[in-house]
Short mmCIF file of C-alpha atoms in Angstrom, two decimals:
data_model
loop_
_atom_site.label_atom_id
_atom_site.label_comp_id
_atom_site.label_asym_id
_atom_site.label_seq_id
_atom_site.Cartn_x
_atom_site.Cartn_y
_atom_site.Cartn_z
CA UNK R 125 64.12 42.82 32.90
CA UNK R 126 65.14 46.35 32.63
CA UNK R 127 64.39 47.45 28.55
CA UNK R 128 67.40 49.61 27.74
CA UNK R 129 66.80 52.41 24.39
CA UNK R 130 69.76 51.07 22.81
CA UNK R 131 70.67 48.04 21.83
CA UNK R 132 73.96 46.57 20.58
CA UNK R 133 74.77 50.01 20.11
CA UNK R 134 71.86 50.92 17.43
CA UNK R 135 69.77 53.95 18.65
CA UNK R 136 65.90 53.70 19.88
CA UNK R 137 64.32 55.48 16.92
CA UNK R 138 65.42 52.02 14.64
CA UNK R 139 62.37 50.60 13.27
CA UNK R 140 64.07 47.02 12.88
CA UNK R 141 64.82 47.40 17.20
CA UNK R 142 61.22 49.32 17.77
CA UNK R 143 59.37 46.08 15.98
CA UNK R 144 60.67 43.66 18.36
CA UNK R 145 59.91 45.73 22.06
CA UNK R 146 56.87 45.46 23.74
CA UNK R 147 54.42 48.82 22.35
CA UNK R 148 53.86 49.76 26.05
CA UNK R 149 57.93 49.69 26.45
CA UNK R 150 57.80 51.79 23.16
CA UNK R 151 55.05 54.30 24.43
CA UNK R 152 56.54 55.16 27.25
CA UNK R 153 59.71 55.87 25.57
CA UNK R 154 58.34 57.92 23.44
CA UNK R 155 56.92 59.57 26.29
CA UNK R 156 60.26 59.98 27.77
CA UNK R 157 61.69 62.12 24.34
CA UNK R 158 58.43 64.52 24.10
CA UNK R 159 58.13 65.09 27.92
CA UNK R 160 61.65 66.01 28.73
CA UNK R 161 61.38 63.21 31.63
CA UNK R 162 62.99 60.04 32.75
CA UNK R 163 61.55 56.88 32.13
CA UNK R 164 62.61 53.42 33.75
CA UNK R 165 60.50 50.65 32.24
CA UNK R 166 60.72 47.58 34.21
CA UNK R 167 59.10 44.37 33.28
CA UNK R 168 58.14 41.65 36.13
CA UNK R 169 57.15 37.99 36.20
CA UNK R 170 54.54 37.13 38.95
CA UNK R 171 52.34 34.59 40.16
CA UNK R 172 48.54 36.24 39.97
CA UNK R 173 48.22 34.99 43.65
CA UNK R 174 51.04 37.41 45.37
CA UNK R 175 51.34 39.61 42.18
CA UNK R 176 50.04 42.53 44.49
CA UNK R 177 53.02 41.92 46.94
CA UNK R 178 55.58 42.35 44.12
CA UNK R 179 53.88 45.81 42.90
CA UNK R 180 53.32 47.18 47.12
CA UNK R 181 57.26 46.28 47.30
CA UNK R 182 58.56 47.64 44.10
CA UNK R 183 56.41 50.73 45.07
CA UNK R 184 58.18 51.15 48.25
CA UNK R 185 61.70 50.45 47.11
CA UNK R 186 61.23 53.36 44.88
CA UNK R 187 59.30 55.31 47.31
CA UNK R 188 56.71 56.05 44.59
CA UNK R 189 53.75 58.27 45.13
CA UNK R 190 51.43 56.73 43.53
CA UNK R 191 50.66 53.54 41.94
CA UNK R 192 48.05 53.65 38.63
CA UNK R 193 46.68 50.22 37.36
CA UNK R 194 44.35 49.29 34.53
CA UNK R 195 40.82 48.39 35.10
CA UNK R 196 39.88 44.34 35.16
CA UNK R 197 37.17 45.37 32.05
CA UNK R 198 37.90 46.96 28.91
CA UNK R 199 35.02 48.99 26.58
CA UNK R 200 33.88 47.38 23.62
CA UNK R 201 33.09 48.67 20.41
CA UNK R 202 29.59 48.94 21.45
CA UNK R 203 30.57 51.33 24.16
CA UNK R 204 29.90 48.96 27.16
CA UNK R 205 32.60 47.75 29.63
CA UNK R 206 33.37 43.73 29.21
CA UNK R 207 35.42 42.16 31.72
CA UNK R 208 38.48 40.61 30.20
CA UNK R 209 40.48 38.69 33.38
CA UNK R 210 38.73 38.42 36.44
CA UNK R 211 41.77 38.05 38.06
CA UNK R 212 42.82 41.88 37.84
CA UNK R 213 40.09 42.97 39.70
CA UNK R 214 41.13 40.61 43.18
CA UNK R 215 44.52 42.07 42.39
CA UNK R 216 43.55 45.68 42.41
CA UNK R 217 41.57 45.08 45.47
CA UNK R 218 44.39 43.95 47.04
CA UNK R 219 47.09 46.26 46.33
CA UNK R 220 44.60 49.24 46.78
CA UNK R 221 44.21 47.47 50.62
CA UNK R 222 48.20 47.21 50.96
CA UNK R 223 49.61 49.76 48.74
CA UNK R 224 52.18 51.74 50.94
CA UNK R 225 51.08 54.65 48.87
CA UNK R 226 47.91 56.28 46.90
CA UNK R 227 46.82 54.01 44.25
CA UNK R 228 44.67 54.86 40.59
CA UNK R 229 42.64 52.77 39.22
CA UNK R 230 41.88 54.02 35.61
CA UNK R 231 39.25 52.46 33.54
CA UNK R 232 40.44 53.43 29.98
CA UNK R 233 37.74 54.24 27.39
CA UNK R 234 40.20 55.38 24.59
CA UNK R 235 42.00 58.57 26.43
CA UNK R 236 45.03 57.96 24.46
CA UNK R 237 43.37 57.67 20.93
CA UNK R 238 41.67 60.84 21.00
CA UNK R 239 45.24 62.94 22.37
CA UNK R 240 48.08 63.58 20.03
CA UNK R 241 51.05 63.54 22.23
CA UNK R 242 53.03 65.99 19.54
CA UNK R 243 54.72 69.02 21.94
CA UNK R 244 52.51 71.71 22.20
CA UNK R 245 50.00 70.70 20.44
CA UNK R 246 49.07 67.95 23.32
CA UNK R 247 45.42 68.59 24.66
CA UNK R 248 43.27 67.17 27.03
CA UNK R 249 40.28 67.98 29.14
CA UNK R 250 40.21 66.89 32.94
CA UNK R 251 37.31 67.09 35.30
CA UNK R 252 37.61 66.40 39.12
CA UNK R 253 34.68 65.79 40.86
CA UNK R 254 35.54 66.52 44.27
CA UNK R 255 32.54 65.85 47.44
CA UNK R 256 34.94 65.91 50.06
CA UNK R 257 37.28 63.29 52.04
CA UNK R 258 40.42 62.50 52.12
CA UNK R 259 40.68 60.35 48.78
CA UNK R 260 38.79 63.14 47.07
CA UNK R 261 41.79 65.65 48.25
CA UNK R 262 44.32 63.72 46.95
CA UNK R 263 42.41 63.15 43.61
CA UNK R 264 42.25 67.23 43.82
CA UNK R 265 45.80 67.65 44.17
CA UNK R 266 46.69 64.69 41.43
CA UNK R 267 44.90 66.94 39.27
CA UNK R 268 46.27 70.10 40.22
CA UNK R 269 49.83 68.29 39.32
CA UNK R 270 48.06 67.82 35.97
CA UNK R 271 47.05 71.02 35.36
CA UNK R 272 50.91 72.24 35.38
CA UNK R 273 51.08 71.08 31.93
CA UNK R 274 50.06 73.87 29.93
CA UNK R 275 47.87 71.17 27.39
CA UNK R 276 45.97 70.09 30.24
CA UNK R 277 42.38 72.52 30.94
CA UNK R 278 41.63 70.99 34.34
CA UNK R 279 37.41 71.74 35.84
CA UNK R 280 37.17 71.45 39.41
CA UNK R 281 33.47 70.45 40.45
CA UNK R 282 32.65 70.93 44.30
CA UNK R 283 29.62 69.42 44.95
CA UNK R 284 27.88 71.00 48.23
CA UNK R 285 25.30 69.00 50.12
CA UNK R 286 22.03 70.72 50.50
CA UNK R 287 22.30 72.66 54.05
CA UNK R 288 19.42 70.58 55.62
CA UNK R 289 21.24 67.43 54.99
CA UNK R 290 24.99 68.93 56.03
CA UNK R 291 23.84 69.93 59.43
CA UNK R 292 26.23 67.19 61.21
CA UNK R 293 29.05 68.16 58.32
CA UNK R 294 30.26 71.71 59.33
CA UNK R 295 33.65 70.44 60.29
CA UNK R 296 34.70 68.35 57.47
CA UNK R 297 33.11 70.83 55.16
CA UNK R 298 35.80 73.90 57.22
CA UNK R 299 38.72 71.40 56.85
CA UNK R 300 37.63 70.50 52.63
CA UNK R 301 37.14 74.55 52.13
CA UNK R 302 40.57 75.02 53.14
CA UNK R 303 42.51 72.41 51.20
CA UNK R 304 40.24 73.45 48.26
CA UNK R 305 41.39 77.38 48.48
CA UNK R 306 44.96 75.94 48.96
CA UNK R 307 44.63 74.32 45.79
CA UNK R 308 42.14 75.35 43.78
CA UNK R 309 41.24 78.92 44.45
CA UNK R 310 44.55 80.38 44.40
CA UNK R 311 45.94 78.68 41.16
CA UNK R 312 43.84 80.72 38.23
CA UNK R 313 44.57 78.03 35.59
CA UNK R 314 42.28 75.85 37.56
CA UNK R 315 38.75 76.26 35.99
CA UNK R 316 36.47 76.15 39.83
CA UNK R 317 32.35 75.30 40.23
CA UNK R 318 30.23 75.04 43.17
CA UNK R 319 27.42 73.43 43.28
CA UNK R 320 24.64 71.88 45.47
CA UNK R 321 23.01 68.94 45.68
CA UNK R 322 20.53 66.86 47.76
CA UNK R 323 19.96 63.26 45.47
CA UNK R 324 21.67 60.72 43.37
CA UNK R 325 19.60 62.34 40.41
CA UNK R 326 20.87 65.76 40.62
CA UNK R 327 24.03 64.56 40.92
CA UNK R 328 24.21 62.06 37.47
CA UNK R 329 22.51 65.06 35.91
CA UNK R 330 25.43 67.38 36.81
CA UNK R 331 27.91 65.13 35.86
CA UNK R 332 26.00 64.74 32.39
CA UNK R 333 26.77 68.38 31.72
CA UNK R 334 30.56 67.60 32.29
CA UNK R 335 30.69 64.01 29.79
CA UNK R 336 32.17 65.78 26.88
CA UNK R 337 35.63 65.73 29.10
CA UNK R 338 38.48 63.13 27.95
CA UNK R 339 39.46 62.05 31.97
CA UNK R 340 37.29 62.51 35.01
CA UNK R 341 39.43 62.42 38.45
CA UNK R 342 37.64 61.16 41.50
CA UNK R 343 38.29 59.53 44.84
CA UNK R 344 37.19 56.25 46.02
CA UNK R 345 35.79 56.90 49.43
CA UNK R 346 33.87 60.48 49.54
CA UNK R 347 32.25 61.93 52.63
CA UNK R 348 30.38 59.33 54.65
CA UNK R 349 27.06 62.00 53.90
CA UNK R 350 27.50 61.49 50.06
CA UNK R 351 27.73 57.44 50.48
CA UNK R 352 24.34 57.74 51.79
CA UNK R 353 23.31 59.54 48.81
CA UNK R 354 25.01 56.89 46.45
CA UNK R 355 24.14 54.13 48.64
CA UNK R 356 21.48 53.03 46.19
CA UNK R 357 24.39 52.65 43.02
CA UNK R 358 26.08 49.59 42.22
CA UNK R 359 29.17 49.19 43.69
CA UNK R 360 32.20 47.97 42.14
CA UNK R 361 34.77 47.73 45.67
CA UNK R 362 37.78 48.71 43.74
CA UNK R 363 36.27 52.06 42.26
CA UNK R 364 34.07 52.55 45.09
CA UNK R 365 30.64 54.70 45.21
CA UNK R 366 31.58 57.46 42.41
CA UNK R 367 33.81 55.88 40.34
CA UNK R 368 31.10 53.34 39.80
CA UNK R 369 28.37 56.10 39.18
CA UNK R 370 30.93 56.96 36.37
CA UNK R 371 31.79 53.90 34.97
CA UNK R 372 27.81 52.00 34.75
CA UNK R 373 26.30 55.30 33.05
CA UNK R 374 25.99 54.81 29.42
CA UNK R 375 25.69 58.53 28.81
CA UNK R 376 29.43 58.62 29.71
CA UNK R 377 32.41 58.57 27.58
CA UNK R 378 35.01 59.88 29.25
CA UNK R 379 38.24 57.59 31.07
CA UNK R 380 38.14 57.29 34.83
CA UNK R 381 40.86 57.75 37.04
CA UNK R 382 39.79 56.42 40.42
CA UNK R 383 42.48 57.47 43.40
CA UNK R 384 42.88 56.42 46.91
CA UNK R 385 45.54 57.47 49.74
CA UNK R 386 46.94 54.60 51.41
CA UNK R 387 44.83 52.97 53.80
CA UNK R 388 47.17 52.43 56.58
CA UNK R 389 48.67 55.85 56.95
#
């Protein structure tokens, strides 16, 4: 079903026609008037069982860059992550396996309550934490696309393995320096950090100093050297090593935006 903004000829902003659509249909509407951009809601029926085979097609038919779905667990009052279907998370594992394009995973901990989407007075904080890999390139350059809104401060963290432990690296790190001056060190809105690190614990206390951010950005597969390092985390497969770093420390209360190129191109 394709939601139209008018109906039988009375305009959107009607409170008796915004009471009866669905509040997402209304958000992104609303969207659509502050952003000066085009919005197509679209609202599909599936079975859970091929649901990911409706959302890879409709993603190709519109040739879409990148597909963003909600996490299978939602944060409680108490600031903890409950799961509320199960049956998201097989589907997110399966369209992040067959998605024809990158895919986000966000885990929501109230980003939209603490933004007021009114013109330029829209403000958020955004923190990539970038280790190097493909995935973590593409999160880089999702939130370089952010950062083109002037309410958006975007922090880019490189974190730099300790030379002793990088030895076999020197490549990838050549090929992740260059797409990181591309992006990042020519574009001067772009707040940039370096920094080292040799252990899990170094790196949960450098994220610490970032928590006070409203979105961090992160891929799902980093360097194979920095899986090693995480290797002792629990892992949740749809976030992978980082994004569930992010999501099981209770010093954290930012939203997570977890991104992954496809895995077939």
């Amino acid at each position: 079903m394709v939601h139209k903004a008018r109906k039988k000829g009375l305009p959107f902003s009607s409170k008796l026609r915004q009471s009866v659509k669905d509040h997402l249909v209304v958000a992104f509407e609303d969207f659509q008037q502050l952003g000066n951009v085009t919005i197509r809601p679209m609202k599909a029926i599936s079975a859970t069982s091929d649901m990911h085979e409706d959302i890879c097609s409709s993603a190709e038919n519109k040739q879409a860059a990148m597909v963003i779905l909600p996490y299978h667990k939602e944060q409680r009052l108490d600031g903890t992550l409950e799961t509320i279907r199960c049956d998201y998370e097989d589907i997110n594992q399966r369209v992040v396996e067959h998605a024809p394009c990158s895919v986000g995973i966000l885990v929501d901990r109230g980003l939209g309550g603490r933004i007021h989407l009114s013109g330029s007075r829209f403000y958020c904080t955004v923190t990539v934490l970038h280790f190097g890999g493909k995935d973590d390139n593409e999160a880089l350059a999702y939130g370089a696309r952010m950062a083109e809104h002037p309410g958006i401060n975007l922090r880019v963290v490189h974190f730099i393995m300790d030379a002793d432990a990088a030895i076999d690296q020197h490549a990838v790190t050549i090929i992740n320096e260059s797409i990181l001056a591309e992006t990042v060190l020519n574009n001067k809105s772009i707040h940039y950090e370096e920094r080292k690190i040799r252990n899990v614990a170094e790196i949960v206390s450098i994220v610490r100093e970032y928590s006070g951010c409203n979105l961090f950005v992160v891929g799902r597969n980093p360097e194979p050297l920095v899986g090693l390092t995480l290797s002792g985390i629990s892992n949740s497969p749809e976030l992978g090593l980082v994004g569930s770093l992010l999501t099981s420390s209770d010093f954290l209360t930012a939203s997570v935006l977890v991104v992954q190129q496809p895995q077939h191109h």
